[in-house]
């Protein structure tokens, strides 16, 4: 049986369509896998921030027993904690604006927590309190976990962004609605060198 010119054209069209569908489904599945990795990494970041927020009430109660007149510091910390835990970010909607809002709230909480921990310098009995020392160690460990989770998240975002921005995946990313995600950035306070005076 001899193929006519029309049949050859039809076969060529079918082959091109099959190749496009195969390539498109492969690209789509790869982007879905990368996005799932990204949402998991984001969930791990949120878990570590929640762990820190959960430690704060115990720390405040311990410090209150020794430094009851530091009410302004306690209030500031409680308000910062409330604000930080109210801000939630859907991992599929990680826009730069939402990330900045989230980071700002967490930065305020970190600053308020730093003030609370600085109080210990004025209270030698607090510095020797076993419960306070244990909470302080847990908080320090949590801060390390937060930093590690943020590092892993940024690495995952980089891999995802490379996936959706490189050719030919960027064509399919545009078709399927995959967009670049935002990384954590250094906090504003970290961008300025500290002043050292002698």
Tab-separated table of C-alpha atoms in Angstrom:
chain	number	residue	atom	x	y	z
A	1	UNK	CA	0.000	0.000	0.000
A	2	UNK	CA	1.378	3.315	-1.064
A	3	UNK	CA	0.901	6.367	1.142
A	4	UNK	CA	-0.600	9.392	-0.489
A	5	UNK	CA	0.632	12.877	0.129
A	6	UNK	CA	-2.422	13.603	2.317
A	7	UNK	CA	-1.805	10.504	4.439
A	8	UNK	CA	1.847	11.484	4.916
A	9	UNK	CA	0.801	14.954	6.084
A	10	UNK	CA	-1.773	13.458	8.488
A	11	UNK	CA	0.793	11.033	9.907
A	12	UNK	CA	3.282	13.881	10.367
A	13	UNK	CA	0.628	15.974	12.159
A	14	UNK	CA	-0.285	13.048	14.437
A	15	UNK	CA	3.393	12.441	15.264
A	16	UNK	CA	3.923	16.141	16.094
A	17	UNK	CA	0.791	16.170	18.285
A	18	UNK	CA	1.910	13.012	20.120
A	19	UNK	CA	5.371	14.515	20.690
A	20	UNK	CA	3.897	17.799	21.968
A	21	UNK	CA	1.484	16.008	24.300
A	22	UNK	CA	4.273	13.751	25.590
A	23	UNK	CA	6.659	16.653	26.113
A	24	UNK	CA	3.907	18.795	27.658
A	25	UNK	CA	2.824	16.096	30.092
A	26	UNK	CA	6.434	15.432	31.088
A	27	UNK	CA	7.054	19.146	31.684
A	28	UNK	CA	3.761	19.529	33.583
A	29	UNK	CA	4.500	16.547	35.829
A	30	UNK	CA	7.984	17.892	36.533
A	31	UNK	CA	6.579	21.290	37.507
A	32	UNK	CA	3.937	19.706	39.743
A	33	UNK	CA	6.658	17.676	41.476
A	34	UNK	CA	8.809	20.803	41.949
A	35	UNK	CA	5.833	22.778	43.286
A	36	UNK	CA	5.008	20.005	45.756
A	37	UNK	CA	8.601	20.104	47.004
A	38	UNK	CA	8.294	23.854	47.395
A	39	UNK	CA	5.019	23.668	49.364
A	40	UNK	CA	6.517	21.005	51.630
A	41	UNK	CA	9.579	23.182	52.266
A	42	UNK	CA	7.281	26.134	53.047
A	43	UNK	CA	5.259	24.011	55.480
A	44	UNK	CA	8.496	23.088	57.250
A	45	UNK	CA	9.372	26.789	57.595
A	46	UNK	CA	5.948	27.540	59.066
A	47	UNK	CA	6.257	24.593	61.457
A	48	UNK	CA	9.505	25.964	62.872
A	49	UNK	CA	8.045	29.455	63.273
A	50	UNK	CA	5.038	27.925	65.025
A	51	UNK	CA	7.369	26.013	67.340
A	52	UNK	CA	8.999	29.296	68.303
A	53	UNK	CA	5.607	30.939	68.869
A	54	UNK	CA	4.558	28.016	71.078
A	55	UNK	CA	7.639	28.425	73.302
A	56	UNK	CA	7.014	32.110	73.940
A	57	UNK	CA	4.149	31.850	76.494
A	58	UNK	CA	6.227	29.530	78.697
A	59	UNK	CA	9.211	31.836	78.433
A	60	UNK	CA	7.106	34.903	79.299
A	61	UNK	CA	5.579	33.169	82.312
A	62	UNK	CA	9.004	32.144	83.586
A	63	UNK	CA	10.431	35.640	83.182
A	64	UNK	CA	7.336	37.254	84.756
A	65	UNK	CA	8.086	35.499	88.011
A	66	UNK	CA	11.396	37.355	88.276
A	67	UNK	CA	10.750	40.584	86.397
A	68	UNK	CA	7.091	41.450	86.936
A	69	UNK	CA	7.676	45.179	86.362
A	70	UNK	CA	8.828	44.580	82.748
A	71	UNK	CA	5.171	44.673	81.624
A	72	UNK	CA	5.873	46.765	78.492
A	73	UNK	CA	8.283	44.144	77.166
A	74	UNK	CA	5.795	41.341	77.857
A	75	UNK	CA	2.983	43.210	76.132
A	76	UNK	CA	5.143	43.973	73.086
A	77	UNK	CA	6.147	40.323	72.797
A	78	UNK	CA	2.587	39.034	73.152
A	79	UNK	CA	1.339	41.494	70.495
A	80	UNK	CA	4.177	40.597	68.115
A	81	UNK	CA	3.467	36.887	68.633
A	82	UNK	CA	-0.241	37.403	67.928
A	83	UNK	CA	0.515	39.321	64.734
A	84	UNK	CA	3.089	36.788	63.545
A	85	UNK	CA	0.776	33.816	64.073
A	86	UNK	CA	-2.151	35.526	62.328
A	87	UNK	CA	-0.270	35.973	59.064
A	88	UNK	CA	-0.533	32.859	56.966
A	89	UNK	CA	0.742	32.500	53.443
A	90	UNK	CA	-0.652	29.966	51.013
A	91	UNK	CA	2.428	28.251	49.533
A	92	UNK	CA	0.889	28.397	46.050
A	93	UNK	CA	0.518	32.195	46.378
A	94	UNK	CA	3.999	33.181	47.557
A	95	UNK	CA	4.097	36.704	46.143
A	96	UNK	CA	6.865	39.136	47.080
A	97	UNK	CA	4.325	41.296	48.956
A	98	UNK	CA	3.050	38.396	51.072
A	99	UNK	CA	6.585	37.220	51.799
A	100	UNK	CA	7.584	40.733	52.939
A	101	UNK	CA	4.529	40.932	55.193
A	102	UNK	CA	5.316	37.511	56.666
A	103	UNK	CA	8.993	38.357	57.148
A	104	UNK	CA	8.168	41.735	58.734
A	105	UNK	CA	5.871	40.110	61.300
A	106	UNK	CA	8.446	37.438	62.113
A	107	UNK	CA	11.144	40.135	62.355
A	108	UNK	CA	9.051	42.089	64.881
A	109	UNK	CA	8.608	38.917	66.900
A	110	UNK	CA	12.352	38.256	66.819
A	111	UNK	CA	13.070	41.799	68.000
A	112	UNK	CA	10.554	41.560	70.858
A	113	UNK	CA	11.951	38.170	71.835
A	114	UNK	CA	15.459	39.626	71.857
A	115	UNK	CA	14.313	42.332	74.296
A	116	UNK	CA	12.812	39.702	76.579
A	117	UNK	CA	15.991	37.645	76.569
A	118	UNK	CA	18.054	40.781	77.293
A	119	UNK	CA	16.092	41.249	80.536
A	120	UNK	CA	17.976	38.327	82.052
A	121	UNK	CA	21.079	40.501	82.379
A	122	UNK	CA	19.293	42.522	85.089
A	123	UNK	CA	18.115	39.473	87.041
A	124	UNK	CA	20.851	37.076	88.203
A	125	UNK	CA	18.241	34.735	89.739
A	126	UNK	CA	16.541	34.434	86.343
A	127	UNK	CA	19.844	33.616	84.649
A	128	UNK	CA	20.241	30.725	87.098
A	129	UNK	CA	16.660	29.432	86.763
A	130	UNK	CA	16.700	25.924	85.291
A	131	UNK	CA	13.348	26.324	83.538
A	132	UNK	CA	14.476	29.590	81.935
A	133	UNK	CA	17.760	28.046	80.810
A	134	UNK	CA	15.923	25.067	79.277
A	135	UNK	CA	13.461	27.334	77.443
A	136	UNK	CA	16.318	29.511	76.244
A	137	UNK	CA	18.140	26.419	74.889
A	138	UNK	CA	14.961	25.227	73.151
A	139	UNK	CA	14.488	28.673	71.640
A	140	UNK	CA	18.068	28.736	70.405
A	141	UNK	CA	17.590	25.304	68.828
A	142	UNK	CA	14.377	26.489	67.219
A	143	UNK	CA	16.111	29.544	65.746
A	144	UNK	CA	18.688	27.193	64.206
A	145	UNK	CA	15.883	25.046	62.794
A	146	UNK	CA	14.204	28.139	61.361
A	147	UNK	CA	17.428	29.149	59.619
A	148	UNK	CA	17.907	25.650	58.216
A	149	UNK	CA	14.282	25.441	57.048
A	150	UNK	CA	14.615	28.820	55.351
A	151	UNK	CA	17.828	27.692	53.636
A	152	UNK	CA	16.158	24.524	52.357
A	153	UNK	CA	13.114	26.517	51.264
A	154	UNK	CA	15.285	28.974	49.298
A	155	UNK	CA	17.105	26.085	47.645
A	156	UNK	CA	13.764	24.494	46.700
A	157	UNK	CA	12.486	27.806	45.315
A	158	UNK	CA	15.630	28.122	43.223
A	159	UNK	CA	15.117	24.645	41.745
A	160	UNK	CA	11.432	25.367	41.088
A	161	UNK	CA	12.137	28.773	39.505
A	162	UNK	CA	14.793	27.257	37.243
A	163	UNK	CA	12.260	24.630	36.187
A	164	UNK	CA	9.548	27.142	35.249
A	165	UNK	CA	11.842	29.777	33.722
A	166	UNK	CA	14.105	27.708	31.441
A	167	UNK	CA	13.286	26.837	27.833
A	168	UNK	CA	11.185	24.926	26.761
A	169	UNK	CA	9.584	24.419	30.198
A	170	UNK	CA	8.800	28.138	30.419
A	171	UNK	CA	6.378	27.767	27.504
A	172	UNK	CA	4.482	25.001	29.274
A	173	UNK	CA	4.723	26.854	32.609
A	174	UNK	CA	2.966	29.813	31.009
A	175	UNK	CA	0.296	27.573	29.524
A	176	UNK	CA	-0.326	25.725	32.799
A	177	UNK	CA	-0.078	28.807	35.055
A	178	UNK	CA	3.148	28.029	36.925
A	179	UNK	CA	4.898	31.244	38.011
A	180	UNK	CA	8.148	32.041	39.807
A	181	UNK	CA	8.095	32.032	43.615
A	182	UNK	CA	9.749	34.381	46.107
A	183	UNK	CA	12.700	33.462	48.315
A	184	UNK	CA	13.374	34.600	51.850
A	185	UNK	CA	15.647	37.601	51.908
A	186	UNK	CA	17.850	39.013	54.638
A	187	UNK	CA	15.910	41.101	57.127
A	188	UNK	CA	16.239	44.874	56.885
A	189	UNK	CA	18.282	45.063	60.099
A	190	UNK	CA	20.775	42.551	58.709
A	191	UNK	CA	21.406	44.687	55.614
A	192	UNK	CA	23.075	47.446	57.619
A	193	UNK	CA	26.485	46.966	59.167
A	194	UNK	CA	26.452	47.504	62.918
A	195	UNK	CA	28.217	50.574	64.291
A	196	UNK	CA	31.270	49.810	66.341
A	197	UNK	CA	32.423	52.559	68.677
A	198	UNK	CA	35.358	52.546	71.070
